[in-house]
């Protein structure tokens, strides 16, 4: 039996440490991983737990991220709890296997410390890796700080392993800003945490020799479509379980999570939609603008990036006049992905707010409170004018001449 | 461990098959001879993984499986990772007491073709062997990417015609040598590494059993004659394989712990490699006068390799 | 042969003739179970006693692949099991060290079994698929003198 770890009521942890503690407390059976900045400390910390008797499971240091995720798939098909961590290039190397994990309906938990994707090489945070995974069939949950990285990693096991879901789950946190910034974190005790996550329930396990099972069969044009559709439905409907798990977690800890987080949206006239640590920056900017400039600003943040909270977005933005959607990944030849989701959600409502897109923070470029304020002010100008006064897509915080695309066609 | 008797073929034939018919491998394919023999030489439970390739696309096409054992396919390159992930899970669950039948003996085996072993999956196998998992990797070496229509791999021998290393007016086919995959995995320090061939069924079965019994990572390269891409009549699979082993194009040997080599089969009459080459369409062009030198080169390399293997065996290294 | 070749599920359908169910009925995670019910250790259960599921290719047939077929002559056979060990399609049926015959649902007609059969005359020979087995047996060749 693994030793218990005595934790204080409040610990000072960074996002990486918080995630590794959650993996330890969930008593993962197999962690197969490969180190990469900035998520390396997750597997290093876990390695220290292994070395000191705090872990009963197996710890497999693979020869690459592709090998790590492949071992995770084999391990998960063998009927136990599996988790790993990665970032950026490692995520890209895993990408092939991410699709295979979800296609086989294996509830692996992947803690992703978001980082830019090369070229050019960059180790800092942006959402390029998170976006690359958006069609991979995983539940994608976003943590905005270390406490959330801990809480949501525990929730991830419970969501993915639920018999109505059986899908892999990513828990995202921003590289460095969350992963390497120590904050106060209120952990559960080992017993409470494990009791919350619960025992793993094997489904179609390869180690049940009384029911030999084949994983990874080929399907061509006569079967592939049906399987993909079935998988999509499972992901679409996983919101029910996500809500249920968040509710249970609130009961246990008092900390409430929602698939769509909303801040000051009750009377908001303008809003920012964003992910990650930017959410806290935007909240701070909104508070100041309300106080100093009388702008009724609010913030909307999808906690669950997949499944995407369309209905909640529609309600949250129903009375907003102008919305800025912030994408921290270079869309390369299109509008940002988050922007497109928001427009998709709002296009079918009578509200029809003015929606523009801001690209920002690539490769760890700082996004300051003042940047957020400027974006709010532009929304205010749109709201007052009743039309979009800027281009549809603008680059925020970029050196050089202003870079922007697409004129608005309604005024 | 419980193991099937391979004393003679009659006894061996009493095993209950766990690889079923109506798979989609070509008539006369040696892959299934090898796979059947592996499955038949033990009655332990098996967890199998297979890389993408002929074996995989022929044995698990929805809604059919030809496997009566647990089996997984992920991608072209990662069967070794899949099976060692499962092996890690087995150890963890055994320790924690969550296995349904904790006492059931189980063996972990991965299959891959030469493309996925010598080329695209090479790193994954190397990593799995280095980590020391208790598993056996079996390469079904038919010396080309047969599943996609016969392209060259790094297992394709010099002089062979493939669709991406063609014999033509100014080319005699593949120009590069085949990788010494057995030597490479022996150099990993794996406890058991061998090259085996289905025509020598008993040597192969013994080798398989040894690999399954050996704790730690084992690697076996098996000769898998491919009627479609080597271009011979399906009925001749065993005949062509006989020529392969008796010409020493495929010497049969094992290396223990990377440091002790044993030759497992010495042909009574070593035949010239020409006979082996002449039996297959993929070498047809070598018999043109301008390409004869390639046959000579192949023969020379075979002789040198055989000499080398014998010297190692004699010196017990 | 009775009870071995005549098991209920062998070759019940042509590959590709399975029922095309909708997305709501395909298996979760594309998994395929080999058997309908729990089995103890398959290696200890004879094929004719196994609860094969419809997903098991054992229940399918590839007989249509054949243009020529092997015919088995029990009278000459010495039960050496060469054909059994080298048949690539699990189509030589042997029980209790005896060769019983050919599984025509799974045999693809490669001819390997004939090549490796050591008897004189051979105990397995290839005939046209349409040929009646009894007629084939009636034309079985005599023992050949060793050429040398
Ligand atoms: S012809 Fe081929 S498939 Fe048929 S029984 Fe003989 S060896 Fe097997
Ligand atoms: S190879 Fe020939 S003699 Fe041997 S068992 Fe088969 S049919 Fe009989």
JSON list of N, CA and C and ligand atoms in Angstrom, two decimals, chain C residues 70 87-89 91-92 102 107-113 126, ligand 1:
[
{"chain": "C", "resi": 70, "resn": "UNK", "atom": "N", "xyz": [-8.34, -28.38, -51.97]},
{"chain": "C", "resi": 70, "resn": "UNK", "atom": "CA", "xyz": [-7.67, -29.62, -51.61]},
{"chain": "C", "resi": 70, "resn": "UNK", "atom": "C", "xyz": [-8.71, -30.69, -51.29]},
{"chain": "C", "resi": 87, "resn": "UNK", "atom": "N", "xyz": [-0.83, -24.99, -42.55]},
{"chain": "C", "resi": 87, "resn": "UNK", "atom": "CA", "xyz": [-2.00, -24.37, -43.18]},
{"chain": "C", "resi": 87, "resn": "UNK", "atom": "C", "xyz": [-2.14, -22.94, -42.65]},
{"chain": "C", "resi": 88, "resn": "UNK", "atom": "N", "xyz": [-2.14, -21.94, -43.54]},
{"chain": "C", "resi": 88, "resn": "UNK", "atom": "CA", "xyz": [-2.21, -20.56, -43.06]},
{"chain": "C", "resi": 88, "resn": "UNK", "atom": "C", "xyz": [-3.62, -20.15, -42.64]},
{"chain": "C", "resi": 89, "resn": "UNK", "atom": "N", "xyz": [-4.60, -20.98, -42.90]},
{"chain": "C", "resi": 89, "resn": "UNK", "atom": "CA", "xyz": [-5.98, -20.57, -42.67]},
{"chain": "C", "resi": 89, "resn": "UNK", "atom": "C", "xyz": [-6.72, -21.40, -41.63]},
{"chain": "C", "resi": 91, "resn": "UNK", "atom": "N", "xyz": [-7.33, -24.34, -41.38]},
{"chain": "C", "resi": 91, "resn": "UNK", "atom": "CA", "xyz": [-8.35, -25.10, -42.09]},
{"chain": "C", "resi": 91, "resn": "UNK", "atom": "C", "xyz": [-8.10, -26.60, -42.14]},
{"chain": "C", "resi": 92, "resn": "UNK", "atom": "N", "xyz": [-7.04, -27.05, -41.50]},
{"chain": "C", "resi": 92, "resn": "UNK", "atom": "CA", "xyz": [-6.86, -28.49, -41.36]},
{"chain": "C", "resi": 92, "resn": "UNK", "atom": "C", "xyz": [-7.41, -28.85, -39.98]},
{"chain": "C", "resi": 102, "resn": "UNK", "atom": "N", "xyz": [-10.78, -31.14, -44.06]},
{"chain": "C", "resi": 102, "resn": "UNK", "atom": "CA", "xyz": [-10.55, -29.74, -44.40]},
{"chain": "C", "resi": 102, "resn": "UNK", "atom": "C", "xyz": [-11.78, -28.91, -44.05]},
{"chain": "C", "resi": 107, "resn": "UNK", "atom": "N", "xyz": [-10.84, -22.57, -45.82]},
{"chain": "C", "resi": 107, "resn": "UNK", "atom": "CA", "xyz": [-9.75, -22.90, -46.74]},
{"chain": "C", "resi": 107, "resn": "UNK", "atom": "C", "xyz": [-9.79, -21.97, -47.95]},
{"chain": "C", "resi": 108, "resn": "UNK", "atom": "N", "xyz": [-8.61, -21.43, -48.31]},
{"chain": "C", "resi": 108, "resn": "UNK", "atom": "CA", "xyz": [-8.56, -20.53, -49.47]},
{"chain": "C", "resi": 108, "resn": "UNK", "atom": "C", "xyz": [-7.97, -21.21, -50.69]},
{"chain": "C", "resi": 109, "resn": "UNK", "atom": "N", "xyz": [-7.64, -22.48, -50.55]},
{"chain": "C", "resi": 109, "resn": "UNK", "atom": "CA", "xyz": [-7.15, -23.22, -51.71]},
{"chain": "C", "resi": 109, "resn": "UNK", "atom": "C", "xyz": [-5.73, -22.88, -52.12]},
{"chain": "C", "resi": 110, "resn": "UNK", "atom": "N", "xyz": [-4.88, -22.55, -51.15]},
{"chain": "C", "resi": 110, "resn": "UNK", "atom": "CA", "xyz": [-3.52, -22.15, -51.49]},
{"chain": "C", "resi": 110, "resn": "UNK", "atom": "C", "xyz": [-2.69, -23.33, -51.99]},
{"chain": "C", "resi": 111, "resn": "UNK", "atom": "N", "xyz": [-2.98, -24.52, -51.51]},
{"chain": "C", "resi": 111, "resn": "UNK", "atom": "CA", "xyz": [-2.23, -25.68, -51.95]},
{"chain": "C", "resi": 111, "resn": "UNK", "atom": "C", "xyz": [-1.01, -26.02, -51.11]},
{"chain": "C", "resi": 112, "resn": "UNK", "atom": "N", "xyz": [-0.75, -25.25, -50.06]},
{"chain": "C", "resi": 112, "resn": "UNK", "atom": "CA", "xyz": [0.41, -25.52, -49.21]},
{"chain": "C", "resi": 112, "resn": "UNK", "atom": "C", "xyz": [0.33, -26.92, -48.61]},
{"chain": "C", "resi": 113, "resn": "UNK", "atom": "N", "xyz": [-0.86, -27.29, -48.15]},
{"chain": "C", "resi": 113, "resn": "UNK", "atom": "CA", "xyz": [-1.02, -28.59, -47.50]},
{"chain": "C", "resi": 113, "resn": "UNK", "atom": "C", "xyz": [-0.63, -29.73, -48.43]},
{"chain": "C", "resi": 126, "resn": "UNK", "atom": "N", "xyz": [-4.98, -31.21, -55.09]},
{"chain": "C", "resi": 126, "resn": "UNK", "atom": "CA", "xyz": [-5.84, -30.10, -55.49]},
{"chain": "C", "resi": 126, "resn": "UNK", "atom": "C", "xyz": [-6.72, -30.52, -56.67]},
{"chain": "D", "resi": 1, "resn": "LIG", "atom": "S1", "xyz": [-5.36, -25.36, -49.45]},
{"chain": "D", "resi": 1, "resn": "LIG", "atom": "FE1", "xyz": [-4.28, -23.91, -48.12]},
{"chain": "D", "resi": 1, "resn": "LIG", "atom": "S2", "xyz": [-5.91, -23.04, -46.88]},
{"chain": "D", "resi": 1, "resn": "LIG", "atom": "FE2", "xyz": [-6.76, -24.88, -47.77]},
{"chain": "D", "resi": 1, "resn": "LIG", "atom": "S3", "xyz": [-6.39, -26.43, -46.26]},
{"chain": "D", "resi": 1, "resn": "LIG", "atom": "FE3", "xyz": [-4.67, -26.49, -47.67]},
{"chain": "D", "resi": 1, "resn": "LIG", "atom": "S4", "xyz": [-3.12, -25.20, -46.71]},
{"chain": "D", "resi": 1, "resn": "LIG", "atom": "FE4", "xyz": [-5.07, -24.73, -45.72]}
]
